[in-house]
mmCIF file of C-alpha atoms in Angstrom:
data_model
loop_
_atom_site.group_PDB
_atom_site.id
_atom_site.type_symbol
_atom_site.label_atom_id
_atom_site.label_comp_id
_atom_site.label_asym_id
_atom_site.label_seq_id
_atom_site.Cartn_x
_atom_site.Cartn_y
_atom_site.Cartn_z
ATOM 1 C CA UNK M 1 15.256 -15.721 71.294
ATOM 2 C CA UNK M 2 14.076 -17.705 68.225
ATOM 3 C CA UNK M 3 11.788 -15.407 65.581
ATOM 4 C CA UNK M 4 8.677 -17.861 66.590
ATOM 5 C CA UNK M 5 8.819 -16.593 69.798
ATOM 6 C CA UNK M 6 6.312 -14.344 71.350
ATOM 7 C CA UNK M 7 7.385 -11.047 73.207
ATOM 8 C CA UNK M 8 5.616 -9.864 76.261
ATOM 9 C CA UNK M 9 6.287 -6.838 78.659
ATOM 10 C CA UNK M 10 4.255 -6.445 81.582
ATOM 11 C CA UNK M 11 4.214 -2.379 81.945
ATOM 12 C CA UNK M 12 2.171 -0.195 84.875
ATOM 13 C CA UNK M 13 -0.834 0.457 82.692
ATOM 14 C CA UNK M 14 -0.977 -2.932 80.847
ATOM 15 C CA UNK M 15 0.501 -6.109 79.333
ATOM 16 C CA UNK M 16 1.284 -6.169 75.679
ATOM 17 C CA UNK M 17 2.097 -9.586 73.929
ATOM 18 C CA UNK M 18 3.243 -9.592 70.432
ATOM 19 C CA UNK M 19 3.454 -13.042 68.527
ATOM 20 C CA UNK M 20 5.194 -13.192 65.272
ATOM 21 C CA UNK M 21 3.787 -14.873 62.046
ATOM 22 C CA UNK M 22 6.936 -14.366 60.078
ATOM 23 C CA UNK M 23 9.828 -12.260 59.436
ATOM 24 C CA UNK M 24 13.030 -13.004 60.246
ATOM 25 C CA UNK M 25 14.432 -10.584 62.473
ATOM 26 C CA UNK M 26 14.330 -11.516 66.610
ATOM 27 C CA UNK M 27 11.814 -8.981 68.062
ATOM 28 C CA UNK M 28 14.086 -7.970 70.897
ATOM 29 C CA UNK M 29 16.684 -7.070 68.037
ATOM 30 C CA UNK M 30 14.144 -4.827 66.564
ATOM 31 C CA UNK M 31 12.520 -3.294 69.701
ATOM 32 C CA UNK M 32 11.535 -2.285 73.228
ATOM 33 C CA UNK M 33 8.578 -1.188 75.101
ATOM 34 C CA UNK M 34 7.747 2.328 77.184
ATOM 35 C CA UNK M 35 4.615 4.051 77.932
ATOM 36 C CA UNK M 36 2.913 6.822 76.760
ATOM 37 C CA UNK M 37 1.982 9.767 78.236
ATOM 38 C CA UNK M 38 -0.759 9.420 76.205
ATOM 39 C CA UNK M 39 -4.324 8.433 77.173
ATOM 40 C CA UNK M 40 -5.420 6.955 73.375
ATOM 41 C CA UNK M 41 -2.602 4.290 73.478
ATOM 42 C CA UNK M 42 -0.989 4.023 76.393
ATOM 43 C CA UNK M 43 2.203 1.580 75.344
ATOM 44 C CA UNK M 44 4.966 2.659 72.667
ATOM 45 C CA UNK M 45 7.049 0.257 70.225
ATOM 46 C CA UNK M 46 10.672 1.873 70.962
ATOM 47 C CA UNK M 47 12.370 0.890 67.831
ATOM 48 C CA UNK M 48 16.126 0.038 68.246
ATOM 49 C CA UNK M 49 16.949 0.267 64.321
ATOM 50 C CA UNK M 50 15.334 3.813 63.668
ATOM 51 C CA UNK M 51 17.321 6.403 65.175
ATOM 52 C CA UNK M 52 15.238 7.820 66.827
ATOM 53 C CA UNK M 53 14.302 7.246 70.755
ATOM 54 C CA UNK M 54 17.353 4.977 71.012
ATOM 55 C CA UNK M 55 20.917 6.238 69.531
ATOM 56 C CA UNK M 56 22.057 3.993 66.699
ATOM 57 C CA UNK M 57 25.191 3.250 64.088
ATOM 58 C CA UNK M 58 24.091 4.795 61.057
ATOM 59 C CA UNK M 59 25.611 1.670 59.291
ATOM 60 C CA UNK M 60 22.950 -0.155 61.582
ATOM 61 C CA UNK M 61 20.167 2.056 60.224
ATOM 62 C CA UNK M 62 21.564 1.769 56.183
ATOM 63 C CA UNK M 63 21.272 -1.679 56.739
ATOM 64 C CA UNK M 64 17.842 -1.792 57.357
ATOM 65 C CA UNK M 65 16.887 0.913 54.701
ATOM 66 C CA UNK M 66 18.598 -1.778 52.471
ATOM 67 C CA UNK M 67 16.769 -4.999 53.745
ATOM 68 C CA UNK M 68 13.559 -3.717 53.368
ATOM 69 C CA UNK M 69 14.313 -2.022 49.551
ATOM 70 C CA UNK M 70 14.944 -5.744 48.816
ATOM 71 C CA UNK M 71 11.786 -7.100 49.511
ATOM 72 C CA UNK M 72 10.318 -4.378 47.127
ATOM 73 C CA UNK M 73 7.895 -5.738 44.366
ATOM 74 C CA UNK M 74 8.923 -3.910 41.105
ATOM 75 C CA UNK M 75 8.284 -0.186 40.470
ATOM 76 C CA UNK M 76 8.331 0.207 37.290
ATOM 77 C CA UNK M 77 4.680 1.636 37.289
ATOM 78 C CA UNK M 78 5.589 5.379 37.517
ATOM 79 C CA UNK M 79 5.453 7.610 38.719
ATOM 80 C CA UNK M 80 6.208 6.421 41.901
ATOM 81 C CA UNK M 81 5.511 8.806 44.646
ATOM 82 C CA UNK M 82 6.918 7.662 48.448
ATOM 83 C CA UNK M 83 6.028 9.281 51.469
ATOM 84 C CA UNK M 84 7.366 9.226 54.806
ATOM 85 C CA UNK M 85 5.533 9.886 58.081
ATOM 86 C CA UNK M 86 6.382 12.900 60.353
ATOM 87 C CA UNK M 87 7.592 12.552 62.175
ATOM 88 C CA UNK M 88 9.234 9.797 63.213
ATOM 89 C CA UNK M 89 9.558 8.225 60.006
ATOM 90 C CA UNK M 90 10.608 11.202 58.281
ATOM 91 C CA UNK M 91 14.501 9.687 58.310
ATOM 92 C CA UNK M 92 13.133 5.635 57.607
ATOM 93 C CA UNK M 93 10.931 6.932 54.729
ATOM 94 C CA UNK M 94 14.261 8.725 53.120
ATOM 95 C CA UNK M 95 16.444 5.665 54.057
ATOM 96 C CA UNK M 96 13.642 3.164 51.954
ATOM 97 C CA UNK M 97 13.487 5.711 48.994
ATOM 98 C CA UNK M 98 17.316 6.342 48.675
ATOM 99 C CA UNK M 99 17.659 2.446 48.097
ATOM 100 C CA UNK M 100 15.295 2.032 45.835
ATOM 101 C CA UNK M 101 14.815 5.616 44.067
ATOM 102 C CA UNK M 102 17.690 3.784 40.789
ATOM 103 C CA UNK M 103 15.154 1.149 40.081
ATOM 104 C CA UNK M 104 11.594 3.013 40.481
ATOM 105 C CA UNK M 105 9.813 4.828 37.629
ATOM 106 C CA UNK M 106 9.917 8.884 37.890
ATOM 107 C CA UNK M 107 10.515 8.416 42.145
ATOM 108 C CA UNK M 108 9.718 11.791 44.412
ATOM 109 C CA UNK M 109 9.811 11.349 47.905
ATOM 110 C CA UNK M 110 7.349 13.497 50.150
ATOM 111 C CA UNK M 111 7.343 13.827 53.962
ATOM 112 C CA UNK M 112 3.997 14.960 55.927
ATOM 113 C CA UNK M 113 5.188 17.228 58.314
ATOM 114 C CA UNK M 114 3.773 19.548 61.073
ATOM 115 C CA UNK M 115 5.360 22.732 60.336
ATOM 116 C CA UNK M 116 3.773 24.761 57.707
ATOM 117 C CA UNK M 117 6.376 25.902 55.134
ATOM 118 C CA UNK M 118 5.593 28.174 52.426
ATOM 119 C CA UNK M 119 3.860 26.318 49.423
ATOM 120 C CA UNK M 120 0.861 24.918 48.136
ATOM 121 C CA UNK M 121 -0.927 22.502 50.567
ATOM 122 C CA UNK M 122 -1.864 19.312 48.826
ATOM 123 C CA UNK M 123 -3.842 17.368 51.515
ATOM 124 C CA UNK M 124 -4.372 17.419 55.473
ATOM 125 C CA UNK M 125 -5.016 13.793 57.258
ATOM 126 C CA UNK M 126 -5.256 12.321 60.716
ATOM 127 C CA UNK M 127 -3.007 9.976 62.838
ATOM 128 C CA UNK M 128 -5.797 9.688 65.464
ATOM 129 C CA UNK M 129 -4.065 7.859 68.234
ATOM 130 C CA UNK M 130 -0.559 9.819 68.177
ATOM 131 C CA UNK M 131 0.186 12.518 70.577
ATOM 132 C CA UNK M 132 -0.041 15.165 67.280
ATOM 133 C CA UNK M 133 -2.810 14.266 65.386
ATOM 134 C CA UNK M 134 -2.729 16.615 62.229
ATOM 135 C CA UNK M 135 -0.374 16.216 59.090
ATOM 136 C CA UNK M 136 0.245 18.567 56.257
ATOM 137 C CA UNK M 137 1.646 17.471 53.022
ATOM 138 C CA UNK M 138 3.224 19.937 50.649
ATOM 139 C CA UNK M 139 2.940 19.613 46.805
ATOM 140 C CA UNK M 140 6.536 20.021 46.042
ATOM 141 C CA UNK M 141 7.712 23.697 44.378
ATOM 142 C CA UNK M 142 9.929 21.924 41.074
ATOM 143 C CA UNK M 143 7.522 21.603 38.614
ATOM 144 C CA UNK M 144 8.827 18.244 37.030
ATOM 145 C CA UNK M 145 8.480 17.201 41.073
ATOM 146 C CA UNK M 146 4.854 18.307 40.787
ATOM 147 C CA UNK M 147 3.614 16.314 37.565
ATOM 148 C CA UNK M 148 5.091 13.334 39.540
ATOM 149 C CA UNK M 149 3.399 13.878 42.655
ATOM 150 C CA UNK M 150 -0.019 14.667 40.677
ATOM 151 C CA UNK M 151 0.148 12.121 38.247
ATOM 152 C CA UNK M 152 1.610 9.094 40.529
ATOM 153 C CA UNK M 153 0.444 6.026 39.874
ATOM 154 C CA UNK M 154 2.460 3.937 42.378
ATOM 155 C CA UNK M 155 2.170 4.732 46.086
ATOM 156 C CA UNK M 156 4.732 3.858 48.804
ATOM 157 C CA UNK M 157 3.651 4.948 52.123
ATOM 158 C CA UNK M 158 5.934 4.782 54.791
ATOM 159 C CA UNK M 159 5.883 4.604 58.838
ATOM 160 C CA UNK M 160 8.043 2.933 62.033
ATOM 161 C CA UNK M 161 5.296 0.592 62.562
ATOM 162 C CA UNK M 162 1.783 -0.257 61.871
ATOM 163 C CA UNK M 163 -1.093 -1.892 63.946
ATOM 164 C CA UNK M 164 -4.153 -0.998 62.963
ATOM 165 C CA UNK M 165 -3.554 0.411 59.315
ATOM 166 C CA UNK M 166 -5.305 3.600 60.108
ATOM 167 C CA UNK M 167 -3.190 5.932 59.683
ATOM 168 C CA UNK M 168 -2.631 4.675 56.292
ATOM 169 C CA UNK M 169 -5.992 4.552 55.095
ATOM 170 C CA UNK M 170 -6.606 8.576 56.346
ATOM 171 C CA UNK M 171 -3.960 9.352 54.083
ATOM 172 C CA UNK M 172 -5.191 7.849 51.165
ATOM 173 C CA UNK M 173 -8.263 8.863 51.055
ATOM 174 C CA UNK M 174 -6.968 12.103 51.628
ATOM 175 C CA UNK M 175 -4.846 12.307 48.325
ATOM 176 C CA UNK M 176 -7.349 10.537 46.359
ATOM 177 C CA UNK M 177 -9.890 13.121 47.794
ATOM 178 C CA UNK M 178 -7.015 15.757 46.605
ATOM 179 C CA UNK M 179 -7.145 14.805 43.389
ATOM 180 C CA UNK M 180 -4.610 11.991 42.566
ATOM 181 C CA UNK M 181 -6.909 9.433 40.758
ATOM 182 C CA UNK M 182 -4.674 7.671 38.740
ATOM 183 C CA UNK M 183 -3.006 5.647 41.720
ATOM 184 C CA UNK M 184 -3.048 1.883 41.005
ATOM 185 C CA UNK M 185 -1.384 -0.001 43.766
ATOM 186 C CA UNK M 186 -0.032 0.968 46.922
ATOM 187 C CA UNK M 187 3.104 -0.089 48.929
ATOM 188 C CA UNK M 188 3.114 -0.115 52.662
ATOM 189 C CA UNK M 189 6.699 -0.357 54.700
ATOM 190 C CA UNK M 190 6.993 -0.469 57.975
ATOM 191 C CA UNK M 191 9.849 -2.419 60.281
ATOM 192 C CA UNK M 192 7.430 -4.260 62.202
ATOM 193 C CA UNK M 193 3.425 -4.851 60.917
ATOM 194 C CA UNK M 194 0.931 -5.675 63.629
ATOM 195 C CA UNK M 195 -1.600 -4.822 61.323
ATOM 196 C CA UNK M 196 -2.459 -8.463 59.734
ATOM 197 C CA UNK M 197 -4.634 -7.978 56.728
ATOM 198 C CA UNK M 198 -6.215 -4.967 57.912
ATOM 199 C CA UNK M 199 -5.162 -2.541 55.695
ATOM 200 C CA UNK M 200 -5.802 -5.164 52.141
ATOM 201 C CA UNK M 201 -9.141 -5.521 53.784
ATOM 202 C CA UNK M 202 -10.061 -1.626 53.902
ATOM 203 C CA UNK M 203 -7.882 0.101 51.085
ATOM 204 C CA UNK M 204 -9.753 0.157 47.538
ATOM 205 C CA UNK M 205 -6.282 -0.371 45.826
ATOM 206 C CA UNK M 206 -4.368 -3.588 45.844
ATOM 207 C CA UNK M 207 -1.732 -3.666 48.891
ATOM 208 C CA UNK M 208 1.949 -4.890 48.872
ATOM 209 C CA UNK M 209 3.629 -4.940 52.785
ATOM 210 C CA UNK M 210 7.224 -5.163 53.261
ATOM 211 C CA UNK M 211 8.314 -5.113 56.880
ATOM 212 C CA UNK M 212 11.146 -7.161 58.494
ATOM 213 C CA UNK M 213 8.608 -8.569 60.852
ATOM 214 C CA UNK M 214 4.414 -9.167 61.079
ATOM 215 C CA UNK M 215 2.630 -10.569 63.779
ATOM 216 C CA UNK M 216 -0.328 -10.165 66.071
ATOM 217 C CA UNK M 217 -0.443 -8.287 69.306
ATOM 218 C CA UNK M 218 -3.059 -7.823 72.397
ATOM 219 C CA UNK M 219 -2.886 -5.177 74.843
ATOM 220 C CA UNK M 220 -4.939 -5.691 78.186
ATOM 221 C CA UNK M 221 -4.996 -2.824 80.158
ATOM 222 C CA UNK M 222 -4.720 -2.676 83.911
ATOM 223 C CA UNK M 223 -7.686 -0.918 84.946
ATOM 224 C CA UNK M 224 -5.965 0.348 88.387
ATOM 225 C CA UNK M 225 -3.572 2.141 86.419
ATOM 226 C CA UNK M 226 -4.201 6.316 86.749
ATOM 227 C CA UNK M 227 -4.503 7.850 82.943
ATOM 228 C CA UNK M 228 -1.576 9.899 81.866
ATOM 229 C CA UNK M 229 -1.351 13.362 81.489
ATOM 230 C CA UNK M 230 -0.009 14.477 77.590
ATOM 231 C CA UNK M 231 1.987 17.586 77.352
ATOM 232 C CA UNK M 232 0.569 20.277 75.034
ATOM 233 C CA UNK M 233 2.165 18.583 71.852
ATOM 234 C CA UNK M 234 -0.781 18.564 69.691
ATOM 235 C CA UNK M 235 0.595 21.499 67.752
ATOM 236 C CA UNK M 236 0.550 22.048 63.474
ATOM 237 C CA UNK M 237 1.343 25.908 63.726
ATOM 238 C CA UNK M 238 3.880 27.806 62.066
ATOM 239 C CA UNK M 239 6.258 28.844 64.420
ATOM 240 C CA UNK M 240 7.692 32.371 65.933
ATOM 241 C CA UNK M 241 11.027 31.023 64.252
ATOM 242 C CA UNK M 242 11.987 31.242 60.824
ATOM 243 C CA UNK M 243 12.756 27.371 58.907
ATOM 244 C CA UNK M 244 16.142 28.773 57.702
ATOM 245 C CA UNK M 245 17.273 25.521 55.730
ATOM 246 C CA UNK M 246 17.380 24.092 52.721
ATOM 247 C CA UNK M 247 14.097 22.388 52.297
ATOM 248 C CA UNK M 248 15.595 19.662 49.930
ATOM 249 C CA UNK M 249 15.231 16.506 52.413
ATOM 250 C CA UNK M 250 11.340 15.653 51.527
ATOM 251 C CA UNK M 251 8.574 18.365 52.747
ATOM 252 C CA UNK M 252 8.904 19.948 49.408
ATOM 253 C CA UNK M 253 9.912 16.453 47.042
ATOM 254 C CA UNK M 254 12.851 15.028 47.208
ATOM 255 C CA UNK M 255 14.645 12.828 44.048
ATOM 256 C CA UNK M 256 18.122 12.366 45.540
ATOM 257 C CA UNK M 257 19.829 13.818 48.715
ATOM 258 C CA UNK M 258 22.050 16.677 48.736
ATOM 259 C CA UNK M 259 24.252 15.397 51.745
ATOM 260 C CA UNK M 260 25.668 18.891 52.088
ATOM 261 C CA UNK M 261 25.526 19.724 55.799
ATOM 262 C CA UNK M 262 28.880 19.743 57.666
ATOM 263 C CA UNK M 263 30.609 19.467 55.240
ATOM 264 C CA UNK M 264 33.534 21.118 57.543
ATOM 265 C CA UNK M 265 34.007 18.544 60.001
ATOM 266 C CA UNK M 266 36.748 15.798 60.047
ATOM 267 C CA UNK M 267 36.887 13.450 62.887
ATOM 268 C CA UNK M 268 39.182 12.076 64.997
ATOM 269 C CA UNK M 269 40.075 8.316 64.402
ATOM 270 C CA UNK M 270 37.520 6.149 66.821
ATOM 271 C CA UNK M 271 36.084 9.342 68.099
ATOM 272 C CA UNK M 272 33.067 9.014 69.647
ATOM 273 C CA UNK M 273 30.539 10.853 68.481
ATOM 274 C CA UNK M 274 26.469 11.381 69.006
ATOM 275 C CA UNK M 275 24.096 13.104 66.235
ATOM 276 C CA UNK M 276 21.214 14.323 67.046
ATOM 277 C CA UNK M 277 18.626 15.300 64.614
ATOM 278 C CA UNK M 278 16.068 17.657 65.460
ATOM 279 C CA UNK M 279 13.000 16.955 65.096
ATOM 280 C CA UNK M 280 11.229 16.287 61.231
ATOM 281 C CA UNK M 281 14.777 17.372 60.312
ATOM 282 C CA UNK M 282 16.799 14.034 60.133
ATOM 283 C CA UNK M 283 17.655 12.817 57.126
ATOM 284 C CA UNK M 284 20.566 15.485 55.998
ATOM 285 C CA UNK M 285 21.539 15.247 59.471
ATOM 286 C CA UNK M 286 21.904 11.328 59.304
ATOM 287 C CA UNK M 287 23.858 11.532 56.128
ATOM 288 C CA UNK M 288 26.392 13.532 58.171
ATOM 289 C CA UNK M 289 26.358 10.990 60.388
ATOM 290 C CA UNK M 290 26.881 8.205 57.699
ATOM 291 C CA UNK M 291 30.031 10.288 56.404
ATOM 292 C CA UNK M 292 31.754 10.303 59.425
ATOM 293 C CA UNK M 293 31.261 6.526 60.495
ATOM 294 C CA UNK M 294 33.143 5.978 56.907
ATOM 295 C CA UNK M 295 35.723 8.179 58.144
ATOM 296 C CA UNK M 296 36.553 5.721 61.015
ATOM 297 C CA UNK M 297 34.729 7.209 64.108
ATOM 298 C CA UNK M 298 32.779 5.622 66.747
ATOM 299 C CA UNK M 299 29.094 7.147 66.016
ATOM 300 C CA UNK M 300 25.791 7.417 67.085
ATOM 301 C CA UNK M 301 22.664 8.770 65.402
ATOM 302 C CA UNK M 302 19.536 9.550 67.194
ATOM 303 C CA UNK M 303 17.181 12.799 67.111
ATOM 304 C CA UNK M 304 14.982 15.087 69.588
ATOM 305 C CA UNK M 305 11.304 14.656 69.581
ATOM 306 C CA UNK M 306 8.205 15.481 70.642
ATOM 307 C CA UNK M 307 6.825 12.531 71.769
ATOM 308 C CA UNK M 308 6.246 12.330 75.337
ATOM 309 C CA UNK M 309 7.452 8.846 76.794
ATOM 310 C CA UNK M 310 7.751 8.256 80.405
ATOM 311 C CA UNK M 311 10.747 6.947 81.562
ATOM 312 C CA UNK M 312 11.636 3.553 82.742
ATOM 313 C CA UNK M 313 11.904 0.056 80.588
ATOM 314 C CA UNK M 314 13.035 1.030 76.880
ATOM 315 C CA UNK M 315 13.533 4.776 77.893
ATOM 316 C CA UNK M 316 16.765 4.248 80.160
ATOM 317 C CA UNK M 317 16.817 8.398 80.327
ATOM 318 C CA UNK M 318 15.090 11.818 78.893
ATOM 319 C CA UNK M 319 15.968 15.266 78.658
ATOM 320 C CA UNK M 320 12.846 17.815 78.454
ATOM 321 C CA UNK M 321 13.369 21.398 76.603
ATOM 322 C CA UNK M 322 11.547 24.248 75.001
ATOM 323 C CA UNK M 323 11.180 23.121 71.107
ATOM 324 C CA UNK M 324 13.438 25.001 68.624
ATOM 325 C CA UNK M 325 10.468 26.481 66.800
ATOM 326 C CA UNK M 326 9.483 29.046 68.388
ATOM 327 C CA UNK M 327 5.974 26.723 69.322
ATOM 328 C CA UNK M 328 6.345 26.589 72.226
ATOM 329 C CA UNK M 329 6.087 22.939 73.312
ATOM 330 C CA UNK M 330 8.122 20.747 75.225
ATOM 331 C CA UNK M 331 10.319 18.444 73.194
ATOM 332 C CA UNK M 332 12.990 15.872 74.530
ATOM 333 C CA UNK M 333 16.070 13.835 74.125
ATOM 334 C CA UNK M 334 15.532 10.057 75.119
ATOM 335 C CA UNK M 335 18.350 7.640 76.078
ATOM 336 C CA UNK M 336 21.422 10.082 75.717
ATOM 337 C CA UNK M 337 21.629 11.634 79.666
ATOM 338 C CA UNK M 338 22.984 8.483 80.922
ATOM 339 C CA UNK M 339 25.800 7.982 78.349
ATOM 340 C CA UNK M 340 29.149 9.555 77.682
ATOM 341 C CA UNK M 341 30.299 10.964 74.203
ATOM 342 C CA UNK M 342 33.528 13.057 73.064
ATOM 343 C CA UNK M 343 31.485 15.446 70.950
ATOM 344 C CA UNK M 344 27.589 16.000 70.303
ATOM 345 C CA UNK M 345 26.583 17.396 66.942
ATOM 346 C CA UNK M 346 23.316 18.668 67.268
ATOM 347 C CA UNK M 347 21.934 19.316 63.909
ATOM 348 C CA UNK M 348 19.154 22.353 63.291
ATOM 349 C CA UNK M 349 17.347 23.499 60.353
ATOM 350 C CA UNK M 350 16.330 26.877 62.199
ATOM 351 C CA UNK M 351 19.273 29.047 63.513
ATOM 352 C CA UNK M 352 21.612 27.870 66.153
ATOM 353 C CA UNK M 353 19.786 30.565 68.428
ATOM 354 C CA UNK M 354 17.077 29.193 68.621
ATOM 355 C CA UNK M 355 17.843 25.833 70.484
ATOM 356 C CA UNK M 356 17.029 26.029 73.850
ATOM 357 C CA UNK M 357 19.964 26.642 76.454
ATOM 358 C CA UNK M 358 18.336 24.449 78.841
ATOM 359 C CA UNK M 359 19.283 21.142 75.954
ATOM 360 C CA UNK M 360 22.959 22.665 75.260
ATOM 361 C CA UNK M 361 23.515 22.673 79.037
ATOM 362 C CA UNK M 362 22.184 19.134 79.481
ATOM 363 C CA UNK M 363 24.037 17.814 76.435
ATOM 364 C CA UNK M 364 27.241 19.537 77.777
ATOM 365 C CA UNK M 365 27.171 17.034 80.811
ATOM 366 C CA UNK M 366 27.264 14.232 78.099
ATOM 367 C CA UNK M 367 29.545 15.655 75.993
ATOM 368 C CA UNK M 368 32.770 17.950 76.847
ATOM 369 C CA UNK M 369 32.113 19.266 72.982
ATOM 370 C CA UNK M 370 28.689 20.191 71.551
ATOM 371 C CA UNK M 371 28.476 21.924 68.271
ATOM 372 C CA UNK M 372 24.844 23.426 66.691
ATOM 373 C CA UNK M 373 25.226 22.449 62.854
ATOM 374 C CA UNK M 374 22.871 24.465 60.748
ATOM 375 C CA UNK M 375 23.149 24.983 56.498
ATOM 376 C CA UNK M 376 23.727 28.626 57.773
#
């Protein structure tokens, strides 16, 4: 498929069609379609680069951090503060900062998240069509972190995709509204931008996209289709389990990565081996990951989630389990049931414990080996 040429997927609640304006990446490189079980947007962009819904090489996924870091406009008005969206672009915002973070003024790197740490809350916003619609962000706890965040002039936001620019624009308004007035200018990264000019048009900064792909899209709905049913998901709550790692990936600032967890394990030559994030908790767990692809064997990266997908055209499989804080909501495994691995590392920022039996047992039918890595 050439990059001029449109994408369409006919799904059970509606046909989206996606037509490119530029970028040079094939769309059916970049992605697939499911549905939501979600009645405010009823069709998902499954990425096949993030790591996320669809296990990837982490070499696959360094790649693209690195692709879009080069269409970066200079940063060299600092500080620059990045911040990645929870939380599915928790792990892509990371990626984008850890190639650029040499050549940007003062750089801190922020996640929103949905699990209230200890700290000082520095703004709340909205993603109003997602199935959790509330975001924290943290200021960070370092001081020299702090002054950065506060006194940023340069702001990179970061997400898997855009389309209507909202999401963006809530958050902001929210920091401005929080008390960071000196921004100037404002970044926006995403793989793929359906947005067109729609976020230039609204924000009251000037806008600079980088994306490996834009174009249009139109979804018609069918309007026989019955509206889905969303799991209780919609949760920002602290947990009845304790956050027992190292919060140095993001929700409390970030200026390089510590790449410290599993340290202990040496693969086999052309092993094959899946890890699986959990949750906002994906970046330490993809470095990991990244280390033992170097060391020769065969890996995949992917993560759980809470995002409820229905299975059937991108989402080939799904496992459903009790969340591993303590929130009690369901959260899932996509795409991993239906495959076979030699070992699963399933990596955990709350105690091993806490991961639901019901998840080990499934994995173990993937997997003859499956390990819980934690920084305990």
């Amino acid at each position: 498929m050439s990059e001029c040429q449109p994408y369409s997927r006919t799904l059970s609640c509606g046909t989206l069609r996606v037509t490119p304006t530029s970028g040079m990446h094939n769309l059916e490189d970049l992605f697939d379609m499911a549905e939501r079980r979600n009645p405010k947007r009823a069709f998902l962009f499954v990425s096949k680069v993030l790591g996320r819904h669809i296990p990837v090489a982490p070499g696959i996924m360094r790649s693209v951090y690195r692709q879009l870091a080069e269409q970066f406009p200079t940063l060299d008005t600092g500080p620059v503060l990045f911040i990645g969206m929870a939380e599915t672009a928790v792990g892509l915002g990371a990626g984008v900062f850890d190639e650029t973070r040499h050549r940007a003024a003062e750089p801190v790197y922020l996640t929103s998240t949905r699990h209230p740490v200890p700290g000082e809350l520095l703004c709340e916003f909205k993603e109003n069509h997602s199935h959790a619609t509330d975001h924290l962000i943290y200021l960070p706890d370092d001081a020299e972190l702090r002054r950065r965040v506060v006194n940023a002039r340069t702001l990179v936001l970061i997400d898997d995709e855009a389309t209507t620019g909202n999401t963006f624009i809530n958050l902001l308004e929210a920091l401005q509204n929080a008390g960071l007035s000196q921004l100037t200018r404002v970044v926006a990264v995403t793989l793929t931008d359906w947005s067109g000019d729609a976020l230039a048009t609204r924000c009251t900064l000037p806008v600079e996209t980088v994306s490996l792909v834009q174009g249009d899209w139109h979804w018609e709905p069918n309007p026989d289709a019955p509206i889905p049913v969303m799991p209780a998901v919609n949760v920002t709550a602290t947990g009845s389990v304790p956050i027992t790692g190292r919060q140095s990936w993001g929700r409390l600032g970030m200026t390089m990565p510590r790449a410290d967890l599993g340290l202990q394990i040496a693969p086999h030559i052309g092993e094959k081996i899946l890890v699986l994030g959990t949750g906002e908790f994906v970046w330490e767990p993809f470095l990991l990951a990244e280390r033992l692809e170097k060391a020769g064997a065969d890996v995949k990266y992917s993560s759980t989630t809470r995002s409820p997908i229905a299975t059937g055209f991108a989402i080939q499989s799904a496992i459903a389990f009790a969340d591993n804080y303590g929130l009690g909501i369901p959260n899932y495994v996509y795409n991993v049931a239906h495959q076979q691995f030699d070992r699963i590392l399933l990596c955990s920022e709350t105690p091993a414990a806490s991961i639901d039996p019901a998840l080990l047992d499934a994995l173990r039918q993937v997997a003859p080996r499956v390990e819980v890595i934690t920084h305990d």
